Structures are given as C-alpha cells and as structure tokens.
Amino acid sequence: MSFLDLTPTWTERPLTDPAVAADVVDLMISLGDRHRGTFSVVLCDPDDHYRATVMVDLPSEFEQLSRPHDTGQLCSDTLRPLIPAVQTAPGTGVILALGRPGPLRSPESDREWADAGTAICQAAGLRLLGFYVAARDGVYQPLVDQSLVDQPTAA
C-alpha cells in the first residue's frame, strides 16, 4: 500500500480507515520531508474527510533528543501555535504524523512522539484520529504497531 493506492475520490472517504489514512500520510510527507524531519497535522472535517495539511519542519537536531521530556517538549512546541486555530472549528479531527529519517521502526522514540501527541490533543480537547510515523521505508502507527504502507527500498 502507498499513496499510489489512493483513488481519485479519496477526499470523499473518511480517514478513520487506518489504511486510507496511512496512504494520505504517505502522500503528504515526501521522502525529502522525511529526510529533513517534519511534524504534520492532517485536518479533517467533522465527518473525518481530508481538508488540509499543516507541516512544520523540525530542528535538524531533533533525532538526537534522548530524554523523553525533550520529545514531549518538542512535540508541544510544534503543536502549540496550531491548537487555537484547530479549536475554532468544532468537530475538526486531526491526524498527527511524524516524518523522520531512518528505519521504519524506532520503537522507543516513535512511541514517545505518539504518547506526547496523544496527551497534547487530549489536554487541548482535539479529536485525534490517529498518530502515524512516515520513514524512508513506509508508514506505520506506533501505538498500534503495524506497518500500513511499505515502500520498496531504492536500489
């Protein structure tokens, strides 16, 4: 599965389907974005249909953060300016996606990001539809721990 699997009418499908949501994350976060390190918020209407993506480049040193509170702080700093805008549209659903370099799975770091994003959304009253990680080799949900989009490795 990849963004190539999205149908021309994908914006009419709810992003509560993890396979469709992963394909959308795969579409929105390019390989270059993943290499640089980005944090994305996919905005959905009250019926969970795609509306827009806001992408924030992470500092170049984000991958070297080793203490869990650093991850939470970076996640909070990244989301803080976006939260008031999302709160102005009641019923808006969000998908959070970390685009990062490296292997598909980095369990400890990915889980810290997912836990931090989930806690921030809960505290802000945002409706979180899912948290995804997009790496060089695909997209997966660290809190579900399943690969949703695998990409062929470049030769």
PDB file of C-alpha atoms in Angstrom:
ATOM      1  CA  MET A   1       0.000   0.000   0.000  1.00  0.00           C
ATOM      2  CA  SER A   2       1.132   3.540  -0.730  1.00  0.00           C
ATOM      3  CA  PHE A   3      -0.261   6.858  -1.867  1.00  0.00           C
ATOM      4  CA  LEU A   4      -0.455   5.280  -5.332  1.00  0.00           C
ATOM      5  CA  ASP A   5      -3.350   3.199  -3.977  1.00  0.00           C
ATOM      6  CA  LEU A   6      -5.497   6.265  -3.319  1.00  0.00           C
ATOM      7  CA  THR A   7      -8.488   6.518  -5.619  1.00  0.00           C
ATOM      8  CA  PRO A   8      -9.310   9.809  -7.393  1.00  0.00           C
ATOM      9  CA  THR A   9     -12.141  10.276  -4.875  1.00  0.00           C
ATOM     10  CA  TRP A  10     -10.038   9.663  -1.761  1.00  0.00           C
ATOM     11  CA  THR A  11     -11.040  13.022  -0.255  1.00  0.00           C
ATOM     12  CA  GLU A  12     -14.602  11.689  -0.022  1.00  0.00           C
ATOM     13  CA  ARG A  13     -13.534   8.763   2.196  1.00  0.00           C
ATOM     14  CA  PRO A  14     -13.289   9.166   5.978  1.00  0.00           C
ATOM     15  CA  LEU A  15      -9.766   8.985   7.345  1.00  0.00           C
ATOM     16  CA  THR A  16     -10.915   6.769  10.192  1.00  0.00           C
ATOM     17  CA  ASP A  17      -9.839   3.845   7.978  1.00  0.00           C
ATOM     18  CA  PRO A  18      -6.185   3.335   9.017  1.00  0.00           C
ATOM     19  CA  ALA A  19      -5.146   2.078   5.568  1.00  0.00           C
ATOM     20  CA  VAL A  20      -6.557   5.163   3.828  1.00  0.00           C
ATOM     21  CA  ALA A  21      -5.118   7.466   6.494  1.00  0.00           C
ATOM     22  CA  ALA A  22      -1.670   5.874   6.091  1.00  0.00           C
ATOM     23  CA  ASP A  23      -1.858   6.335   2.312  1.00  0.00           C
ATOM     24  CA  VAL A  24      -2.755  10.003   2.836  1.00  0.00           C
ATOM     25  CA  VAL A  25       0.184  10.434   5.230  1.00  0.00           C
ATOM     26  CA  ASP A  26       2.384   8.758   2.623  1.00  0.00           C
ATOM     27  CA  LEU A  27       1.126  11.263   0.026  1.00  0.00           C
ATOM     28  CA  MET A  28       1.534  14.333   2.216  1.00  0.00           C
ATOM     29  CA  ILE A  29       5.004  13.614   3.639  1.00  0.00           C
ATOM     30  CA  SER A  30       7.512  13.305   0.817  1.00  0.00           C
ATOM     31  CA  LEU A  31      10.783  11.415   1.104  1.00  0.00           C
ATOM     32  CA  GLY A  32      12.536  14.786   1.327  1.00  0.00           C
ATOM     33  CA  ASP A  33      10.260  15.818   4.218  1.00  0.00           C
ATOM     34  CA  ARG A  34      11.081  12.551   5.957  1.00  0.00           C
ATOM     35  CA  HIS A  35      14.797  13.039   5.452  1.00  0.00           C
ATOM     36  CA  ARG A  36      14.617  16.592   6.880  1.00  0.00           C
ATOM     37  CA  GLY A  37      12.300  15.728   9.752  1.00  0.00           C
ATOM     38  CA  THR A  38       8.768  17.147   9.818  1.00  0.00           C
ATOM     39  CA  PHE A  39       5.715  17.084  12.015  1.00  0.00           C
ATOM     40  CA  SER A  40       2.389  17.236  10.203  1.00  0.00           C
ATOM     41  CA  VAL A  41      -1.176  17.848  11.247  1.00  0.00           C
ATOM     42  CA  VAL A  42      -3.754  16.487   8.803  1.00  0.00           C
ATOM     43  CA  LEU A  43      -7.013  18.371   9.326  1.00  0.00           C
ATOM     44  CA  CYS A  44     -10.338  16.634   8.783  1.00  0.00           C
ATOM     45  CA  ASP A  45     -13.917  17.902   8.789  1.00  0.00           C
ATOM     46  CA  PRO A  46     -16.473  16.632  11.334  1.00  0.00           C
ATOM     47  CA  ASP A  47     -17.170  13.667   9.006  1.00  0.00           C
ATOM     48  CA  ASP A  48     -13.430  12.815   9.057  1.00  0.00           C
ATOM     49  CA  HIS A  49     -12.799  13.766   5.415  1.00  0.00           C
ATOM     50  CA  TYR A  50      -9.468  15.350   4.471  1.00  0.00           C
ATOM     51  CA  ARG A  51      -9.393  19.151   4.400  1.00  0.00           C
ATOM     52  CA  ALA A  52      -5.762  20.303   4.688  1.00  0.00           C
ATOM     53  CA  THR A  53      -2.291  19.503   5.964  1.00  0.00           C
ATOM     54  CA  VAL A  54      -0.088  21.780   8.025  1.00  0.00           C
ATOM     55  CA  MET A  55       3.565  20.772   8.040  1.00  0.00           C
ATOM     56  CA  VAL A  56       6.262  22.054  10.381  1.00  0.00           C
ATOM     57  CA  ASP A  57       9.966  21.391   9.806  1.00  0.00           C
ATOM     58  CA  LEU A  58      11.654  20.061  12.930  1.00  0.00           C
ATOM     59  CA  PRO A  59      15.032  21.347  14.100  1.00  0.00           C
ATOM     60  CA  SER A  60      17.911  19.471  12.498  1.00  0.00           C
ATOM     61  CA  GLU A  61      18.971  18.050  15.846  1.00  0.00           C
ATOM     62  CA  PHE A  62      15.547  16.565  16.728  1.00  0.00           C
ATOM     63  CA  GLU A  63      16.671  12.984  16.173  1.00  0.00           C
ATOM     64  CA  GLN A  64      19.447  13.316  18.775  1.00  0.00           C
ATOM     65  CA  LEU A  65      16.983  14.061  21.583  1.00  0.00           C
ATOM     66  CA  SER A  66      17.439  11.266  24.069  1.00  0.00           C
ATOM     67  CA  ARG A  67      15.440  12.201  27.151  1.00  0.00           C
ATOM     68  CA  PRO A  68      11.681  11.519  26.948  1.00  0.00           C
ATOM     69  CA  HIS A  69      10.790  15.001  28.188  1.00  0.00           C
ATOM     70  CA  ASP A  70      12.701  16.518  25.264  1.00  0.00           C
ATOM     71  CA  THR A  71      10.427  14.697  22.833  1.00  0.00           C
ATOM     72  CA  GLY A  72       7.328  15.850  24.674  1.00  0.00           C
ATOM     73  CA  GLN A  73       8.579  19.429  24.780  1.00  0.00           C
ATOM     74  CA  LEU A  74       9.442  19.458  21.076  1.00  0.00           C
ATOM     75  CA  CYS A  75       6.035  17.972  20.223  1.00  0.00           C
ATOM     76  CA  SER A  76       4.318  20.551  22.426  1.00  0.00           C
ATOM     77  CA  ASP A  77       6.322  23.443  20.959  1.00  0.00           C
ATOM     78  CA  THR A  78       5.417  22.269  17.457  1.00  0.00           C
ATOM     79  CA  LEU A  79       1.686  21.892  18.131  1.00  0.00           C
ATOM     80  CA  ARG A  80       1.179  24.920  20.405  1.00  0.00           C
ATOM     81  CA  PRO A  81       0.673  27.529  17.635  1.00  0.00           C
ATOM     82  CA  LEU A  82      -1.732  25.257  15.712  1.00  0.00           C
ATOM     83  CA  ILE A  83      -4.060  24.294  18.553  1.00  0.00           C
ATOM     84  CA  PRO A  84      -6.035  27.580  18.792  1.00  0.00           C
ATOM     85  CA  ALA A  85      -6.710  27.536  15.044  1.00  0.00           C
ATOM     86  CA  VAL A  86      -7.998  23.949  15.160  1.00  0.00           C
ATOM     87  CA  GLN A  87     -10.169  24.743  18.194  1.00  0.00           C
ATOM     88  CA  THR A  88     -12.011  27.450  16.224  1.00  0.00           C
ATOM     89  CA  ALA A  89     -13.656  24.775  14.059  1.00  0.00           C
ATOM     90  CA  PRO A  90     -15.713  22.492  16.331  1.00  0.00           C
ATOM     91  CA  GLY A  91     -15.663  18.847  15.354  1.00  0.00           C
ATOM     92  CA  THR A  92     -12.398  19.057  13.453  1.00  0.00           C
ATOM     93  CA  GLY A  93     -10.478  15.795  13.556  1.00  0.00           C
ATOM     94  CA  VAL A  94      -6.693  15.636  13.330  1.00  0.00           C
ATOM     95  CA  ILE A  95      -4.146  13.061  12.313  1.00  0.00           C
ATOM     96  CA  LEU A  96      -0.634  13.656  13.596  1.00  0.00           C
ATOM     97  CA  ALA A  97       2.282  12.381  11.566  1.00  0.00           C
ATOM     98  CA  LEU A  98       5.994  12.410  12.301  1.00  0.00           C
ATOM     99  CA  GLY A  99       8.162  12.344   9.183  1.00  0.00           C
ATOM    100  CA  ARG A 100      11.681  11.290  10.075  1.00  0.00           C
ATOM    101  CA  PRO A 101      14.814   9.765   8.594  1.00  0.00           C
ATOM    102  CA  GLY A 102      15.996   6.303   9.489  1.00  0.00           C
ATOM    103  CA  PRO A 103      14.449   2.853   9.547  1.00  0.00           C
ATOM    104  CA  LEU A 104      10.697   2.301   9.506  1.00  0.00           C
ATOM    105  CA  ARG A 105      10.591   1.491  13.193  1.00  0.00           C
ATOM    106  CA  SER A 106      12.294   3.301  16.034  1.00  0.00           C
ATOM    107  CA  PRO A 107      10.010   1.987  18.772  1.00  0.00           C
ATOM    108  CA  GLU A 108      11.099   4.000  21.793  1.00  0.00           C
ATOM    109  CA  SER A 109      11.301   7.366  20.027  1.00  0.00           C
ATOM    110  CA  ASP A 110       8.179   6.808  17.924  1.00  0.00           C
ATOM    111  CA  ARG A 111       6.158   5.796  20.964  1.00  0.00           C
ATOM    112  CA  GLU A 112       7.352   8.896  22.869  1.00  0.00           C
ATOM    113  CA  TRP A 113       6.167  11.087  19.990  1.00  0.00           C
ATOM    114  CA  ALA A 114       2.837   9.250  19.760  1.00  0.00           C
ATOM    115  CA  ASP A 115       2.260   9.412  23.521  1.00  0.00           C
ATOM    116  CA  ALA A 116       3.151  13.124  23.626  1.00  0.00           C
ATOM    117  CA  GLY A 117       0.908  13.947  20.651  1.00  0.00           C
ATOM    118  CA  THR A 118      -1.973  11.973  22.144  1.00  0.00           C
ATOM    119  CA  ALA A 119      -1.626  13.686  25.539  1.00  0.00           C
ATOM    120  CA  ILE A 120      -1.441  17.149  23.980  1.00  0.00           C
ATOM    121  CA  CYS A 121      -4.551  16.536  21.872  1.00  0.00           C
ATOM    122  CA  GLN A 122      -6.448  15.203  24.887  1.00  0.00           C
ATOM    123  CA  ALA A 123      -5.462  18.202  27.011  1.00  0.00           C
ATOM    124  CA  ALA A 124      -6.483  20.623  24.238  1.00  0.00           C
ATOM    125  CA  GLY A 125      -9.766  18.824  23.544  1.00  0.00           C
ATOM    126  CA  LEU A 126      -8.745  17.941  19.973  1.00  0.00           C
ATOM    127  CA  ARG A 127     -10.262  14.888  18.298  1.00  0.00           C
ATOM    128  CA  LEU A 128      -7.241  12.749  17.390  1.00  0.00           C
ATOM    129  CA  LEU A 129      -7.960  10.235  14.622  1.00  0.00           C
ATOM    130  CA  GLY A 130      -4.508   8.659  14.729  1.00  0.00           C
ATOM    131  CA  PHE A 131      -0.763   9.110  15.043  1.00  0.00           C
ATOM    132  CA  TYR A 132       1.485   7.889  12.215  1.00  0.00           C
ATOM    133  CA  VAL A 133       5.209   7.747  11.551  1.00  0.00           C
ATOM    134  CA  ALA A 134       6.470   8.145   7.988  1.00  0.00           C
ATOM    135  CA  ALA A 135      10.038   6.949   7.454  1.00  0.00           C
ATOM    136  CA  ARG A 136      12.091   6.070   4.397  1.00  0.00           C
ATOM    137  CA  ASP A 137      10.586   2.576   4.106  1.00  0.00           C
ATOM    138  CA  GLY A 138       6.934   3.249   4.840  1.00  0.00           C
ATOM    139  CA  VAL A 139       4.262   4.448   7.252  1.00  0.00           C
ATOM    140  CA  TYR A 140       3.066   2.846  10.479  1.00  0.00           C
ATOM    141  CA  GLN A 141       1.143   3.561  13.674  1.00  0.00           C
ATOM    142  CA  PRO A 142       3.442   3.172  16.704  1.00  0.00           C
ATOM    143  CA  LEU A 143       0.539   2.832  19.138  1.00  0.00           C
ATOM    144  CA  VAL A 144      -0.956   0.042  17.017  1.00  0.00           C
ATOM    145  CA  ASP A 145       2.457  -1.312  15.954  1.00  0.00           C
ATOM    146  CA  GLN A 146       1.566  -2.369  12.462  1.00  0.00           C
ATOM    147  CA  SER A 147       3.043  -1.404   9.136  1.00  0.00           C
ATOM    148  CA  LEU A 148       0.422   0.201   6.948  1.00  0.00           C
ATOM    149  CA  VAL A 149       2.398   1.418   3.955  1.00  0.00           C
ATOM    150  CA  ASP A 150       5.599  -0.317   2.938  1.00  0.00           C
ATOM    151  CA  GLN A 151       7.657   1.206   0.201  1.00  0.00           C
ATOM    152  CA  PRO A 152      10.157  -0.688  -1.885  1.00  0.00           C
ATOM    153  CA  THR A 153      13.704   0.082  -0.930  1.00  0.00           C
ATOM    154  CA  ALA A 154      15.509   2.115  -3.587  1.00  0.00           C
ATOM    155  CA  ALA A 155      18.287   0.215  -5.305  1.00  0.00           C
TER     156      ALA A 155
END
